[in-house]
PDB file of C-alpha atoms and ligand atoms in Angstrom:
ATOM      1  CA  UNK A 722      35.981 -11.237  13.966  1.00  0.00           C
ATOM      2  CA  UNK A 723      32.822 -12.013  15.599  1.00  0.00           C
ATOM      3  CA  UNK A 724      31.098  -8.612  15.149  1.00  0.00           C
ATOM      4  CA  UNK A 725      32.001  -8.828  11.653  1.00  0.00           C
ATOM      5  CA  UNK A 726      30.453 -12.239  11.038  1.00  0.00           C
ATOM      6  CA  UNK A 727      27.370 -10.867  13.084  1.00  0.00           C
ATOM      7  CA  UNK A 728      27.288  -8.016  10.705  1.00  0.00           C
ATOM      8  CA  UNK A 729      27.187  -9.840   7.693  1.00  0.00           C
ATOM      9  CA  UNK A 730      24.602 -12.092   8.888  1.00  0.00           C
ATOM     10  CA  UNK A 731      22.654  -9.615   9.652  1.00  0.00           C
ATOM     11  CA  UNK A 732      22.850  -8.105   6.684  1.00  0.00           C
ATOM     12  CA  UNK A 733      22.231 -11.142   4.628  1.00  0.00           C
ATOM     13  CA  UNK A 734      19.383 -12.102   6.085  1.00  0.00           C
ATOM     14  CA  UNK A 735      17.912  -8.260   6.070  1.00  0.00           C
ATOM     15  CA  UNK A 736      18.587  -7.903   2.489  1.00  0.00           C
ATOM     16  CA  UNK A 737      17.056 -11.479   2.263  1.00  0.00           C
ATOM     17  CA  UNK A 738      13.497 -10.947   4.198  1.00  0.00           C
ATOM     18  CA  UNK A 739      13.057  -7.985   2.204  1.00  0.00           C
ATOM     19  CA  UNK A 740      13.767  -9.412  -1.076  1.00  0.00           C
ATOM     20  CA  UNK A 741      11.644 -12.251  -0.488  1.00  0.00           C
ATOM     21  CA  UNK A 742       8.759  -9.950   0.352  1.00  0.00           C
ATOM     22  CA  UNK A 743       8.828  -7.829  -2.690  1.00  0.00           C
ATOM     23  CA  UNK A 744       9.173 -10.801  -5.106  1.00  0.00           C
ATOM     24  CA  UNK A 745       7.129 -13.158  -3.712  1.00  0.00           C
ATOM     25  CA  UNK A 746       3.926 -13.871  -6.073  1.00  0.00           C
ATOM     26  CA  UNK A 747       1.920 -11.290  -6.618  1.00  0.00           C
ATOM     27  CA  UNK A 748      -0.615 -10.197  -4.042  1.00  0.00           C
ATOM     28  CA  UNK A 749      -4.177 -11.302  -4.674  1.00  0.00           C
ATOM     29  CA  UNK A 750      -7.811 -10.271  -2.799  1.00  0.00           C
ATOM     30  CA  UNK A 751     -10.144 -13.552  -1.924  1.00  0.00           C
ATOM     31  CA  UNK A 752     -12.622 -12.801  -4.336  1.00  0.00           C
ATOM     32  CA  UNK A 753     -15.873 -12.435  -2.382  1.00  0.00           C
ATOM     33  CA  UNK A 754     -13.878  -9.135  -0.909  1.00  0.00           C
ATOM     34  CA  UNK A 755     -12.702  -8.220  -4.629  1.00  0.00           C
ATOM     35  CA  UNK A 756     -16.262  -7.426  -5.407  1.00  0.00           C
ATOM     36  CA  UNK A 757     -17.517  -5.777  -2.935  1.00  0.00           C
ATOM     37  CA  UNK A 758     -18.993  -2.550  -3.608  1.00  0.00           C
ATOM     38  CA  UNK A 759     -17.571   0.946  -3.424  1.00  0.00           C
ATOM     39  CA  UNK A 760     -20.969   2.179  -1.105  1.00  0.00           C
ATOM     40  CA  UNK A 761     -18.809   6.074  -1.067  1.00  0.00           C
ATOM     41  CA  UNK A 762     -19.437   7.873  -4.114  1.00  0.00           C
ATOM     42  CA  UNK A 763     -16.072   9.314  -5.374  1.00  0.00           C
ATOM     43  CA  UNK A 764     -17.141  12.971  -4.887  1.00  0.00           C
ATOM     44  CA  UNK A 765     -14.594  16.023  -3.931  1.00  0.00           C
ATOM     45  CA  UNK A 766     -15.006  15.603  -0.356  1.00  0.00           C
ATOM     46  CA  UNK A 767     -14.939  11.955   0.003  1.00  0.00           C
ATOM     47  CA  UNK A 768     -11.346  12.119  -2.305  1.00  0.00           C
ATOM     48  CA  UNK A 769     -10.079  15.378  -0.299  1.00  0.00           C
ATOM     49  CA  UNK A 770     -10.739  13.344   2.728  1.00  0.00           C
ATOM     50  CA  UNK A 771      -9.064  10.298   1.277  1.00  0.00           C
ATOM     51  CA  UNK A 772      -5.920  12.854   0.519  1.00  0.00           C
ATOM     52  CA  UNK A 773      -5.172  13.937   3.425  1.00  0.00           C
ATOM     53  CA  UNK A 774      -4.921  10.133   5.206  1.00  0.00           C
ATOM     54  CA  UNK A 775      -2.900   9.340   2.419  1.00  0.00           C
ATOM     55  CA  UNK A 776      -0.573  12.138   2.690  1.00  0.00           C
ATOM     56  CA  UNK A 777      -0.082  11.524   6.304  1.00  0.00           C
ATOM     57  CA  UNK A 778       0.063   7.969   6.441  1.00  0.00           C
ATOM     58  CA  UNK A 779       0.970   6.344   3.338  1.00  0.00           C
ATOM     59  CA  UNK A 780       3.430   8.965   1.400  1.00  0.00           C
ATOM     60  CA  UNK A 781       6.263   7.486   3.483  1.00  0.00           C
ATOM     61  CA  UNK A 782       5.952   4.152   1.647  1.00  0.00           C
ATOM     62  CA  UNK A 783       3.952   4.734  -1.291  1.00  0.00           C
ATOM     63  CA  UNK A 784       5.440   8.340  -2.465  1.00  0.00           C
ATOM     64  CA  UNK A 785       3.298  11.218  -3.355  1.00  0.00           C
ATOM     65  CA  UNK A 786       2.662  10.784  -6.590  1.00  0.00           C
ATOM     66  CA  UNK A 787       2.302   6.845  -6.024  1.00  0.00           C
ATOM     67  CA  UNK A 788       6.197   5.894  -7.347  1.00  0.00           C
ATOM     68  CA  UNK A 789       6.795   3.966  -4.374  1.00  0.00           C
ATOM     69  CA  UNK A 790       9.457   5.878  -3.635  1.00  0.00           C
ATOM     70  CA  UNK A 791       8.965   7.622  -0.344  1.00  0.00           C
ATOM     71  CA  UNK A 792      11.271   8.490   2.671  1.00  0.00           C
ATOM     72  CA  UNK A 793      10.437   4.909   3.899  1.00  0.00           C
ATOM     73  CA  UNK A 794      11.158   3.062   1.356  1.00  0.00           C
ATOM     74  CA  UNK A 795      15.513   4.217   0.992  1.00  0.00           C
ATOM     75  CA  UNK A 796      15.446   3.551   5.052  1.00  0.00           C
ATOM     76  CA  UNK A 797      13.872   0.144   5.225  1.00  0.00           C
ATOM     77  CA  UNK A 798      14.913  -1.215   1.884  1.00  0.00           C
ATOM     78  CA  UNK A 799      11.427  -2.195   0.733  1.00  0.00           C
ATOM     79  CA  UNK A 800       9.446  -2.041  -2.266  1.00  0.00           C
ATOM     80  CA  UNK A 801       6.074  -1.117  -1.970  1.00  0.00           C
ATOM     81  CA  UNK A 802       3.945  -1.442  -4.905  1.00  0.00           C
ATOM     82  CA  UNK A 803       3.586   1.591  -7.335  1.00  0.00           C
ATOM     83  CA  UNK A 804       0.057   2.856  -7.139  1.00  0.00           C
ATOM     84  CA  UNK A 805       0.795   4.815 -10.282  1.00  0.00           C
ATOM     85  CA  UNK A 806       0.704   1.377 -11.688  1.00  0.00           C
ATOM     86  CA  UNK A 807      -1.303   1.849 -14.998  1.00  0.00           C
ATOM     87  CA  UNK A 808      -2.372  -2.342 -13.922  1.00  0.00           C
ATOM     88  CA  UNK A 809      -4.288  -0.627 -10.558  1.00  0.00           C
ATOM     89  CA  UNK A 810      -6.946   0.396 -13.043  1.00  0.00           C
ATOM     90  CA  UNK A 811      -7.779  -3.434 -13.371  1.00  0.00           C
ATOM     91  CA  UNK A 812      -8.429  -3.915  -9.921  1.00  0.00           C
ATOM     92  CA  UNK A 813     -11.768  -3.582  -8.438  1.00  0.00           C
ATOM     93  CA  UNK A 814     -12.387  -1.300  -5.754  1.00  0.00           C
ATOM     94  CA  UNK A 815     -12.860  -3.596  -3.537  1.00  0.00           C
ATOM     95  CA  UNK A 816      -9.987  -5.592  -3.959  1.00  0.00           C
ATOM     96  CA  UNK A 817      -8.025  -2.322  -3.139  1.00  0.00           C
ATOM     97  CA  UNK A 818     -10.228  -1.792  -0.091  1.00  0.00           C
ATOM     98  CA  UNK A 819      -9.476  -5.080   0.982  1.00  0.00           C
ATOM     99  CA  UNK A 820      -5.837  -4.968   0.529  1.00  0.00           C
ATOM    100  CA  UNK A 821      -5.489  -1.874   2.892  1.00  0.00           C
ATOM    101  CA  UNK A 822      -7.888  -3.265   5.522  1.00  0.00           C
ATOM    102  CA  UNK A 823      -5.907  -6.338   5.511  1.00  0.00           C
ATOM    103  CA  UNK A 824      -2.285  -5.384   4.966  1.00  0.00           C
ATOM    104  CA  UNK A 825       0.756  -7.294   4.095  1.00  0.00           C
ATOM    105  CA  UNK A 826       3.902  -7.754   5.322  1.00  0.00           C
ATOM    106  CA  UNK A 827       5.589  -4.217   5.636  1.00  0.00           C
ATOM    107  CA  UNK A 828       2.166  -2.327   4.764  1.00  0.00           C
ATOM    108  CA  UNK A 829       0.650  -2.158   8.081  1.00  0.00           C
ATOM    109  CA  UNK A 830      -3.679  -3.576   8.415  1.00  0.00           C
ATOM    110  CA  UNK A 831      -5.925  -0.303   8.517  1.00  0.00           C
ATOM    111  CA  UNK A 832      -8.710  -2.352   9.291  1.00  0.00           C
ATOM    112  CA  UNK A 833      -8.553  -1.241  12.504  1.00  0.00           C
ATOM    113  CA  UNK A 834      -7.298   2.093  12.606  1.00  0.00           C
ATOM    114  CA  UNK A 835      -9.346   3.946   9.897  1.00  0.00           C
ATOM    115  CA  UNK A 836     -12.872   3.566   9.545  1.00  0.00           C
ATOM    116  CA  UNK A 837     -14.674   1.558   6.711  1.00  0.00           C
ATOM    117  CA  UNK A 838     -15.837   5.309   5.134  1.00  0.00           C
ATOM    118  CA  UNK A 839     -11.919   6.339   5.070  1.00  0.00           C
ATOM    119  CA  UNK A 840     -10.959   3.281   3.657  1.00  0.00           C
ATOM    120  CA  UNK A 841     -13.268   3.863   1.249  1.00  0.00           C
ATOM    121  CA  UNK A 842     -12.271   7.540   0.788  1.00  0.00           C
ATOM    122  CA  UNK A 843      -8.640   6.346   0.182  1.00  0.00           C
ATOM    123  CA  UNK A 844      -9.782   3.771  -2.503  1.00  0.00           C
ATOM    124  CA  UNK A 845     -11.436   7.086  -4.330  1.00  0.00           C
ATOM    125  CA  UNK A 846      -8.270   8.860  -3.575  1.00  0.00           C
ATOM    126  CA  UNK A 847      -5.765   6.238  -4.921  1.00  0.00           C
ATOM    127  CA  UNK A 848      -8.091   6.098  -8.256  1.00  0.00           C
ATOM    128  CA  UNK A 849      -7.105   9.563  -9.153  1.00  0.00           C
ATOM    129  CA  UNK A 850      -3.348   9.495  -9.072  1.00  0.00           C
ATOM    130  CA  UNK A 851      -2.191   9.827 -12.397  1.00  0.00           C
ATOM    131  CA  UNK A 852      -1.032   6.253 -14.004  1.00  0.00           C
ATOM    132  CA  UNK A 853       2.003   6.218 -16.262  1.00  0.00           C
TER     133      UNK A 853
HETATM  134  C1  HEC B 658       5.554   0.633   5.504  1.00  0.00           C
HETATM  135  C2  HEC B 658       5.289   0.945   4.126  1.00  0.00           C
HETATM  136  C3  HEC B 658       3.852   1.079   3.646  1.00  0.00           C
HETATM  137  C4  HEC B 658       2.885   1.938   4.116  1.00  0.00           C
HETATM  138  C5  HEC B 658       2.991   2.953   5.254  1.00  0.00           C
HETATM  139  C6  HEC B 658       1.732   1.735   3.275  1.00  0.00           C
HETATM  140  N1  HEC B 658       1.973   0.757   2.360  1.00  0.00           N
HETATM  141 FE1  HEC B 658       0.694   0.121   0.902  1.00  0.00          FE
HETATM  142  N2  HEC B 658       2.053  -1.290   0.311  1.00  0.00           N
HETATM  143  C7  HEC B 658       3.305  -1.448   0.847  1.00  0.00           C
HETATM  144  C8  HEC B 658       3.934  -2.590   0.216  1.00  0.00           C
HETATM  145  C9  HEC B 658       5.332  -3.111   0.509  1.00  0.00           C
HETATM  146  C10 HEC B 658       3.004  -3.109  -0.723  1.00  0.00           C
HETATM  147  C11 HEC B 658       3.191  -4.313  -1.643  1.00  0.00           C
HETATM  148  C12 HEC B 658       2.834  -5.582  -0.909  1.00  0.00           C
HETATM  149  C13 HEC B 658       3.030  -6.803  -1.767  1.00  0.00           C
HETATM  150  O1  HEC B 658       2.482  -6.857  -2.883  1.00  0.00           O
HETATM  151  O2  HEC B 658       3.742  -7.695  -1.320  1.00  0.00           O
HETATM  152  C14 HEC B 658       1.835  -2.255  -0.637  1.00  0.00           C
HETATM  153  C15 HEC B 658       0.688  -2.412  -1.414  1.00  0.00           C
HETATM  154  C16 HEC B 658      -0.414  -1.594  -1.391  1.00  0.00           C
HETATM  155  C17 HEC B 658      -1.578  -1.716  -2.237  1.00  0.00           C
HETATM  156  C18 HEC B 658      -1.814  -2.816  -3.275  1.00  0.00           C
HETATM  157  C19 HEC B 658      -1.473  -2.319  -4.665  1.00  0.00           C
HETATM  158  C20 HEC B 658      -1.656  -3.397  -5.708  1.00  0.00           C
HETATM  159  O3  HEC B 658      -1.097  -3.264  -6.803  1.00  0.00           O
HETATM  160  O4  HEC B 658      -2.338  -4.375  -5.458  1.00  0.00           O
HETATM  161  C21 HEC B 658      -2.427  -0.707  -1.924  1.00  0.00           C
HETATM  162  C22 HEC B 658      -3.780  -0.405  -2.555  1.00  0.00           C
HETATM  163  C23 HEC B 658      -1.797   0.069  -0.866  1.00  0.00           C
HETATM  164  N3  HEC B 658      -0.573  -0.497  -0.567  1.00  0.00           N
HETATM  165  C24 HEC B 658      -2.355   1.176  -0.279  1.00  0.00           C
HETATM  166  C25 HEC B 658      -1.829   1.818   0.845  1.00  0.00           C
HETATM  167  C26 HEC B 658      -2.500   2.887   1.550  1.00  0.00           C
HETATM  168  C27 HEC B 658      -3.840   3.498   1.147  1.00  0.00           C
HETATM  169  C28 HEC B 658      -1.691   3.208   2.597  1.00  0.00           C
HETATM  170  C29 HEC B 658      -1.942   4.258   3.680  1.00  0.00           C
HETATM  171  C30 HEC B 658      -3.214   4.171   4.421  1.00  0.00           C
HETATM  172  C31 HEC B 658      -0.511   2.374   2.543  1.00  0.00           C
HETATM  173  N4  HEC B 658      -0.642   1.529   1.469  1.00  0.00           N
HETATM  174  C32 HEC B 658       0.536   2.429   3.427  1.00  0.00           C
HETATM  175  C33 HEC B 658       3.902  -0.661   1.817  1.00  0.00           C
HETATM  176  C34 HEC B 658       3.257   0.327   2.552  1.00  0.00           C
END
């Protein structure tokens, strides 16, 4: 009887965290970062390099063709924002840049584990998925 109870609660409050994460208001650069200038010009190598980070690091979550629908995503029950997203074409580059320096709550900060140039290079990357 207690395990049971246990189990529910815990997956109440899972189902809960990740719910309010996902539908909490929508997620917004300070604006001073927002436009701040793409300094890496969006050339071959620059969105090759920008490829290949994503590919390793950010298809889990973010799918590869930007659905959100990666491995990570079934497993953890979280919905990470579709980068196919037609709206991503509204947002300045630098509001992207900022957003995967900073990180948010499952997205992990890159600030710190990618330099500012492959930051950059993902930013170009990202740009070229095909919206629908
Ligand atoms: C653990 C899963 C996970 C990983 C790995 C991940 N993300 Fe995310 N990402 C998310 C989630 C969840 C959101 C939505 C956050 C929110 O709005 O609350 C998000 C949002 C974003 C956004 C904002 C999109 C918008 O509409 O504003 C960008 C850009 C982004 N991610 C890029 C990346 C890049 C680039 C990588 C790899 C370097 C990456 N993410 C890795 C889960 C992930």
């Amino acid at each position: 009887m207690v395990s049971v109870l246990a189990l529910l609660i815990f997956a109440w409050s899972g189902g809960g965290v990740a719910a309010a994460d996902s539908m909490s208001e929508k997620w917004l650069s300070p604006a001073a970062s927002a436009s701040k200038k793409n300094p890496i010009a969006p050339t071959q190598a620059s969105i090759a390099a920008g490829q290949k980070i994503y590919s390793k690091t950010c298809v889990m979550c973010h799918g590869k063709s930007g659905d959100a629908d990666g491995p990570a995503v079934i497993e953890l029950n979280i919905h990470p924002a579709k980068l196919s997203n037609p709206q991503l074409d509204t947002e300045p580059d630098g509001s992207l840049f900022w957003k995967i320096t900073t990180g948010k709550k499952p997205m992990p900060a890159y600030g710190k584990r990618f330099s500012e140039t492959d930051r950059w290079n993902l930013v170009n990357y990202i740009r070229t998925i095909p919206k629908h």
